[in-house]
PDB file of C-alpha atoms and ligand atoms in Angstrom:
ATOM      1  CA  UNK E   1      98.334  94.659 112.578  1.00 84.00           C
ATOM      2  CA  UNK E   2      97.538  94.574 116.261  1.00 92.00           C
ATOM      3  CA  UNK E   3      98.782  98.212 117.203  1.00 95.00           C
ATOM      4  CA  UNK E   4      99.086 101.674 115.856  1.00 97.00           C
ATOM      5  CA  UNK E   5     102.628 102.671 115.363  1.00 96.00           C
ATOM      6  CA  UNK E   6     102.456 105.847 115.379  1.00 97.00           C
ATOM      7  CA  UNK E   7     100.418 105.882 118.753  1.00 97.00           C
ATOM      8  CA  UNK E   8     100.609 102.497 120.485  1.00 97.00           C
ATOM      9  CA  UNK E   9      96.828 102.066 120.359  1.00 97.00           C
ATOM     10  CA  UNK E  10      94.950  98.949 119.804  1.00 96.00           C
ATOM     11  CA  UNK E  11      92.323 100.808 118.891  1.00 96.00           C
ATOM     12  CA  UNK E  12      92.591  99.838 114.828  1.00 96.00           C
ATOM     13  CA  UNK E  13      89.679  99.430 112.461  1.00 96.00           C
ATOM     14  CA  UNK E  14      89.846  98.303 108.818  1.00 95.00           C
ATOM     15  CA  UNK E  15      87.837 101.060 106.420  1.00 95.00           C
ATOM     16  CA  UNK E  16      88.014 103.120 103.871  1.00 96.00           C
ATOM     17  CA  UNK E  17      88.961 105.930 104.264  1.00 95.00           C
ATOM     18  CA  UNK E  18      86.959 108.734 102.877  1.00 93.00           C
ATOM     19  CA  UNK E  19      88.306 109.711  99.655  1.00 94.00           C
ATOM     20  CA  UNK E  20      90.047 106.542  99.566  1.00 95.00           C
ATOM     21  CA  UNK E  21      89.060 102.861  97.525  1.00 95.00           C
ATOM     22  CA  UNK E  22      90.330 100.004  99.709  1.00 95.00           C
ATOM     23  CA  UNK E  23      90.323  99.586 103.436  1.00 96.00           C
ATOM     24  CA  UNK E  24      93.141 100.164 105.212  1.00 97.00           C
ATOM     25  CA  UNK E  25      93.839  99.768 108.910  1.00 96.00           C
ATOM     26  CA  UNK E  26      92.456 102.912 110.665  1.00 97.00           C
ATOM     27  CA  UNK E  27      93.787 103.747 114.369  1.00 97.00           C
ATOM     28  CA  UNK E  28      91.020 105.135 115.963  1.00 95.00           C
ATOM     29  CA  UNK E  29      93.021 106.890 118.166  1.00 97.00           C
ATOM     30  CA  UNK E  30      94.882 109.023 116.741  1.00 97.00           C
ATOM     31  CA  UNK E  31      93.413 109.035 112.880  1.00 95.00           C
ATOM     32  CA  UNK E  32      96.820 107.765 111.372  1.00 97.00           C
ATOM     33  CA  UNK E  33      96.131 105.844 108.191  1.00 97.00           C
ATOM     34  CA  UNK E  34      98.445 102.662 107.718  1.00 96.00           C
ATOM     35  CA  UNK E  35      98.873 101.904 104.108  1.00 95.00           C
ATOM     36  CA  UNK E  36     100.513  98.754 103.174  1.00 94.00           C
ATOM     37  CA  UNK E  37     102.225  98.488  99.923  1.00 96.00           C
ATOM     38  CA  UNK E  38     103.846  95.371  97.928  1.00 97.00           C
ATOM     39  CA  UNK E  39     107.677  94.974  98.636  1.00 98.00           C
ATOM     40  CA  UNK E  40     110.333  95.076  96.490  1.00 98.00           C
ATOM     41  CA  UNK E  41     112.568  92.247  95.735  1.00 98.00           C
ATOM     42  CA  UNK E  42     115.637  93.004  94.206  1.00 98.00           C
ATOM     43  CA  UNK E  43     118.731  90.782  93.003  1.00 98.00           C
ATOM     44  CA  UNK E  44     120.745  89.870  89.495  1.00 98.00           C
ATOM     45  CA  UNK E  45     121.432  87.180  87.355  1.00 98.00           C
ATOM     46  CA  UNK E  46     125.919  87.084  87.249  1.00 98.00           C
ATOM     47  CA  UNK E  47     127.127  85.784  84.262  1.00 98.00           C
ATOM     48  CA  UNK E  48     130.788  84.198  84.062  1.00 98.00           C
ATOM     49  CA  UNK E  49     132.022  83.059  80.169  1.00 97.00           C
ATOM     50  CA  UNK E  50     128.262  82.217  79.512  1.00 96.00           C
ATOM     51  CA  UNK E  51     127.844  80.704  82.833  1.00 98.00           C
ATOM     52  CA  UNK E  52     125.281  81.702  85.737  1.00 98.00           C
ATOM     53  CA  UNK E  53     126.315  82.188  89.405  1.00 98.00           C
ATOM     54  CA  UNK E  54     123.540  80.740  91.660  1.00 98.00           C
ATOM     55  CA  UNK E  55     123.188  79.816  95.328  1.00 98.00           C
ATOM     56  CA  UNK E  56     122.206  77.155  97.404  1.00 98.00           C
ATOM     57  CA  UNK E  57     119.974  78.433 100.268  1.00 98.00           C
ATOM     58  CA  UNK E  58     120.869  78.189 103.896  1.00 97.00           C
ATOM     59  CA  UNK E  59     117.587  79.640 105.420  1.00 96.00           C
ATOM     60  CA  UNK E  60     113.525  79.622 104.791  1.00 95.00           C
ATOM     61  CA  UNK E  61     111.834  79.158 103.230  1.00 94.00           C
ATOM     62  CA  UNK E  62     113.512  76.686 100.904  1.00 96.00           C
ATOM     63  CA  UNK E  63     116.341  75.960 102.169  1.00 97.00           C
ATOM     64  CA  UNK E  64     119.229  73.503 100.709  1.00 98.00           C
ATOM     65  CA  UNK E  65     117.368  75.086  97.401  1.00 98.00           C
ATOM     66  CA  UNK E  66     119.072  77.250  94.728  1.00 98.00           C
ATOM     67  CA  UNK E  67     118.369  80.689  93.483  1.00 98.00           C
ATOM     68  CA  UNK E  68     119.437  83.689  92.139  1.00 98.00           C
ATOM     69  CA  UNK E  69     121.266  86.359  94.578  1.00 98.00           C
ATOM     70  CA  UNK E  70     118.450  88.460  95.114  1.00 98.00           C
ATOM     71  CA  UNK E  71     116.488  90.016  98.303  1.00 97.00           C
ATOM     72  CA  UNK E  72     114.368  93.035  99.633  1.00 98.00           C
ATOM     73  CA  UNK E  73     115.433  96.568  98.595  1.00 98.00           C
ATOM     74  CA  UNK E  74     116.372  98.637 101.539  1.00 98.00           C
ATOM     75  CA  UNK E  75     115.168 101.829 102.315  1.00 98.00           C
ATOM     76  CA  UNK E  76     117.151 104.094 101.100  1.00 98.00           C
ATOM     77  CA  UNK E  77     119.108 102.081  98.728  1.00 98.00           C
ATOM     78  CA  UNK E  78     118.531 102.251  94.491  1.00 98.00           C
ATOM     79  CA  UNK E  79     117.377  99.291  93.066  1.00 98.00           C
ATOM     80  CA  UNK E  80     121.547  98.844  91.305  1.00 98.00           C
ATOM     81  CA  UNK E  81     123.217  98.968  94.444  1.00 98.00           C
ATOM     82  CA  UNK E  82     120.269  96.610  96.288  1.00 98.00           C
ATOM     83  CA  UNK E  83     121.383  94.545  93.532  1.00 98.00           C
ATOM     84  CA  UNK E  84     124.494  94.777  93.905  1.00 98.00           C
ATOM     85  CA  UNK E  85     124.531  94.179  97.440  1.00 98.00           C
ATOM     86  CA  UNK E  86     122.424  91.109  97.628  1.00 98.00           C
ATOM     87  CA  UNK E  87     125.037  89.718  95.301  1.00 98.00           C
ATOM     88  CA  UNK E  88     127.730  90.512  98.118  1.00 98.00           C
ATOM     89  CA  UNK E  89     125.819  89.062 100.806  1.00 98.00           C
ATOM     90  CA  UNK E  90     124.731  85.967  99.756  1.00 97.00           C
ATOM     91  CA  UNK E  91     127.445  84.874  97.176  1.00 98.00           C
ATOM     92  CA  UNK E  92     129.884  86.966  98.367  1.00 98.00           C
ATOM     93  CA  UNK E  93     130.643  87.847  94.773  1.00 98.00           C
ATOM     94  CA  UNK E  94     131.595  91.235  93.461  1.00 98.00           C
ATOM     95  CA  UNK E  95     129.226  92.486  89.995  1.00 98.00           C
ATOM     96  CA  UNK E  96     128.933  94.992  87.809  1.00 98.00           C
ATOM     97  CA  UNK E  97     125.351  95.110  87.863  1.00 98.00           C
ATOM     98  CA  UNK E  98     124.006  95.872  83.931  1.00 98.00           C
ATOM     99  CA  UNK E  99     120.825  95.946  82.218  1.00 98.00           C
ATOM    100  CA  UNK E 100     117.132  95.156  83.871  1.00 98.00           C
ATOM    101  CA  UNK E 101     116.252  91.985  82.753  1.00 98.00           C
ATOM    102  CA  UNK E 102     112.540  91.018  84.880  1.00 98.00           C
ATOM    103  CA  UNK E 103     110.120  92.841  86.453  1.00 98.00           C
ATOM    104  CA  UNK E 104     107.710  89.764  87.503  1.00 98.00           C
ATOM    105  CA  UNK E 105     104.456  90.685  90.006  1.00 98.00           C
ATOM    106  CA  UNK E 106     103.451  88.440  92.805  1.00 98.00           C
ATOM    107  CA  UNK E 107     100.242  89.832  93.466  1.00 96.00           C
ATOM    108  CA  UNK E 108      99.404  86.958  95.564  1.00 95.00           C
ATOM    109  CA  UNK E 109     102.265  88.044  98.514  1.00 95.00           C
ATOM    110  CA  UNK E 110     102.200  91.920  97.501  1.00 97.00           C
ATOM    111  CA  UNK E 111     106.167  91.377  96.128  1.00 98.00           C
ATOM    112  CA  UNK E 112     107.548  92.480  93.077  1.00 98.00           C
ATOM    113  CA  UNK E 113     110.806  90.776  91.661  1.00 98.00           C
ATOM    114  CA  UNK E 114     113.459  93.444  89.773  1.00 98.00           C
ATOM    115  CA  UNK E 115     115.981  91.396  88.368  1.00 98.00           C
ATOM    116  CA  UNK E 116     119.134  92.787  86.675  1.00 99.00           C
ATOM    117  CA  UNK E 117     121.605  91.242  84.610  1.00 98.00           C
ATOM    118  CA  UNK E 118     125.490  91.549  85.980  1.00 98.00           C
ATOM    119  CA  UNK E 119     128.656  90.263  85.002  1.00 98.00           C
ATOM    120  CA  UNK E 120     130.890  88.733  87.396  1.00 98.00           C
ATOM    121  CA  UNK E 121     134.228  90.530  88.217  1.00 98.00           C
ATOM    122  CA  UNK E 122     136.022  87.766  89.712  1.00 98.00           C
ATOM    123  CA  UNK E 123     136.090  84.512  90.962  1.00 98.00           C
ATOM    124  CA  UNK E 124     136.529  85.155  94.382  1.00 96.00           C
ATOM    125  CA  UNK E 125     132.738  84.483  95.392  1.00 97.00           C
ATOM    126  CA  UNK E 126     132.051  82.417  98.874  1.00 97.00           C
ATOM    127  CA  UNK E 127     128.825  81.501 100.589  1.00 97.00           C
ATOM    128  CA  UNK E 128     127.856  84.089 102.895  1.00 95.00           C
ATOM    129  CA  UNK E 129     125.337  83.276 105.881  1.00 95.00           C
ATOM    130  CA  UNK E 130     122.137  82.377 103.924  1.00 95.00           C
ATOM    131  CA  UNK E 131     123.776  80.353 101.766  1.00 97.00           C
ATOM    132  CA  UNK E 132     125.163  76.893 101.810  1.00 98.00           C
ATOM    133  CA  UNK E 133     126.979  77.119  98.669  1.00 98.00           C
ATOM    134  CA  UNK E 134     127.954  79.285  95.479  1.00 98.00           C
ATOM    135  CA  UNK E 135     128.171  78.126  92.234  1.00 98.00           C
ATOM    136  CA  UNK E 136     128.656  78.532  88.603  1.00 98.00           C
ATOM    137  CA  UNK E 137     126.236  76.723  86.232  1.00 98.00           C
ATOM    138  CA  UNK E 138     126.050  75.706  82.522  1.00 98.00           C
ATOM    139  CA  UNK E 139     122.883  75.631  81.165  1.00 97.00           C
ATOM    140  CA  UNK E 140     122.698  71.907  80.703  1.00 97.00           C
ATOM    141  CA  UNK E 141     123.520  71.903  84.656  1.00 98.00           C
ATOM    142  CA  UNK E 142     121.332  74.314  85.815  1.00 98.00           C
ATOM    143  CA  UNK E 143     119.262  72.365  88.663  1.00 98.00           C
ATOM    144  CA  UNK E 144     115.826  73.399  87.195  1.00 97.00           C
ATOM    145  CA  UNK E 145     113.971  70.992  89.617  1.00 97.00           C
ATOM    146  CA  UNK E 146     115.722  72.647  92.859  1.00 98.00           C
ATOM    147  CA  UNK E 147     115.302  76.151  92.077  1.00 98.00           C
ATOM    148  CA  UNK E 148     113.725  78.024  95.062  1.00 97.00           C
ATOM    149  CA  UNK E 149     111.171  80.671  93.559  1.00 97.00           C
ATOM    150  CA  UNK E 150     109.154  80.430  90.246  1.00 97.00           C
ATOM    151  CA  UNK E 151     110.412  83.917  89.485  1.00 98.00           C
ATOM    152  CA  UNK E 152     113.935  82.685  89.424  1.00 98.00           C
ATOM    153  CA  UNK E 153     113.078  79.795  87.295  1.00 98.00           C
ATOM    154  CA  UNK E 154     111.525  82.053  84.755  1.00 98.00           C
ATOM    155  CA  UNK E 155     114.268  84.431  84.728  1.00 98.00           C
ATOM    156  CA  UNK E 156     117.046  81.747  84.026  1.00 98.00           C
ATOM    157  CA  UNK E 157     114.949  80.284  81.525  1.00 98.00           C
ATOM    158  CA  UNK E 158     114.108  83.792  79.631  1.00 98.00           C
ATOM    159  CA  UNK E 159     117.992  84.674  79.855  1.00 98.00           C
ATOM    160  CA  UNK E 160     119.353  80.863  78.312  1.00 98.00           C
ATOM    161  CA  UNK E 161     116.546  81.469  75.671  1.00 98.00           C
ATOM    162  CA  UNK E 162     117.225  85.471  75.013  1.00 98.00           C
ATOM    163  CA  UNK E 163     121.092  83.858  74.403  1.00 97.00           C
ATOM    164  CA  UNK E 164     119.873  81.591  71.738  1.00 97.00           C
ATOM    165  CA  UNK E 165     117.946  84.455  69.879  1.00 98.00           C
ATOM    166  CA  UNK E 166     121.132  87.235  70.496  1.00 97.00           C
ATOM    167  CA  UNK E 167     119.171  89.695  72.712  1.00 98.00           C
ATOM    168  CA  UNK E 168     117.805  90.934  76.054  1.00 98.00           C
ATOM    169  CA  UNK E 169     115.009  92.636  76.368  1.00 98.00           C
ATOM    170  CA  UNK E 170     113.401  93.603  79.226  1.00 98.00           C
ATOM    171  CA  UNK E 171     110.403  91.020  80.393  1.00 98.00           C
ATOM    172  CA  UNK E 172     107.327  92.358  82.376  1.00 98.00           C
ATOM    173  CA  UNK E 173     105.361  89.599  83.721  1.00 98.00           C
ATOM    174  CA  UNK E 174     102.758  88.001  86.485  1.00 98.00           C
ATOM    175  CA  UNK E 175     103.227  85.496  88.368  1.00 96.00           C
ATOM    176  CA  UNK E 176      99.390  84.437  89.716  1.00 88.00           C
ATOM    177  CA  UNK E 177      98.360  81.412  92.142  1.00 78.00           C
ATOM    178  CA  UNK E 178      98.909  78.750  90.713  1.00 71.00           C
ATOM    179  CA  UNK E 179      96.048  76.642  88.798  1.00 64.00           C
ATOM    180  CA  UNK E 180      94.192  74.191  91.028  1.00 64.00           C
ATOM    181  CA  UNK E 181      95.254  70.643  90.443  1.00 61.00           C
ATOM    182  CA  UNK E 182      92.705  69.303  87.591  1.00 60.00           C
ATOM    183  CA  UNK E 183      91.846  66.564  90.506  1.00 56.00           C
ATOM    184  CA  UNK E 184      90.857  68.747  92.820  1.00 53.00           C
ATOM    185  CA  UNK E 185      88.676  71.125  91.070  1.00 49.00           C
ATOM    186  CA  UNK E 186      87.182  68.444  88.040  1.00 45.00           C
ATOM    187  CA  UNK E 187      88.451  70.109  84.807  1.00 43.00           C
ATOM    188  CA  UNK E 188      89.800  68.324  82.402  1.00 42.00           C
TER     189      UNK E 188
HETATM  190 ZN1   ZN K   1      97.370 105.718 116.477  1.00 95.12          ZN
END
């Protein structure tokens, strides 16, 4: 943060404020505490006949990768219709957008992932602008070693397993840093 947005002011400092437990950026101009908070990323996992819509990805990072539609919630906007709206953008693909599926922290960039499950209305979908193609997928052809995000790889793999065992139930999970390579740091 360079200036205060509330006043303009360079004048920021990074303390805690009293009563508080972390620093935060401080303008010492005109007192206004800026908190910063992890964002939410919202999107669904559309299911056709027991296959999975996914898209290739036009922009970075990983680009020419594929992923789940998913993005950041908007102000203003419920985590469904986010959902729901990602979907339109970037697979141009109309959902009903079901049950929540993931909730998977990335404490490491401040994001949280809300995945849904959905079921695709038609098959009328079309790349929109961030993508460079839209797909359905079997599981056996599910590119697992050009999928975009860890937390899409998880959720693909949860869903193809919860299918096996005949339910879905909701999945809370971390996603940390991951492990140093055993190379670099000398474990075993
Ligand atoms: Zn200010």
């Amino acid at each position: 943060m360079k200036f205060c947005s509330h006043c303009g002011s360079a004048a920021l400092e990074q303390r805690i404020p009293e009563g508080d437990t972390l620093p935060r950026w401080v303008c010492a101009s005109c007192g206004t505490i800026h908190y910063q908070n992890p964002k939410v990323v919202v999107g669904c996992l559309p299911d056709w006949q027991g296959r999975v819509l996914l898209c290739r990805r036009a922009i970075d990072p990983r680009r020419g990768l594929w992923t789940l539609p998913a993005g950041f919630l908007e102000n203003g906007e419920t985590l469904v219709t986010g959902a729901a709206r990602e979907t339109a953008e970037e697979a141009g693909a109309r959902v009903e957008v079901g049950e929540l599926y993931t909730v998977i922290s990335l404490p490491q960039i401040n994001q949280v992932y809300v995945m849904f499950r959905a079921r695709l209305l038609d098959l009328g979908f079309e790349p929109g602008t961030e993508s460079l193609e839209v797909r359905l997928f079997e599981e056996q052809a599910v590119p697992w070693n050009e999928l975009a995000f860890r937390t899409i790889a998880r959720t693909l793999r949860l869903y193809f397993l919860d299918r096996k065992l005949g339910g879905f139930p909701v999945h809370v999970s971390a996603l940390e840093r991951r492990a140093p390579r055993p190379e670099l740091s000398g474990a075993a």
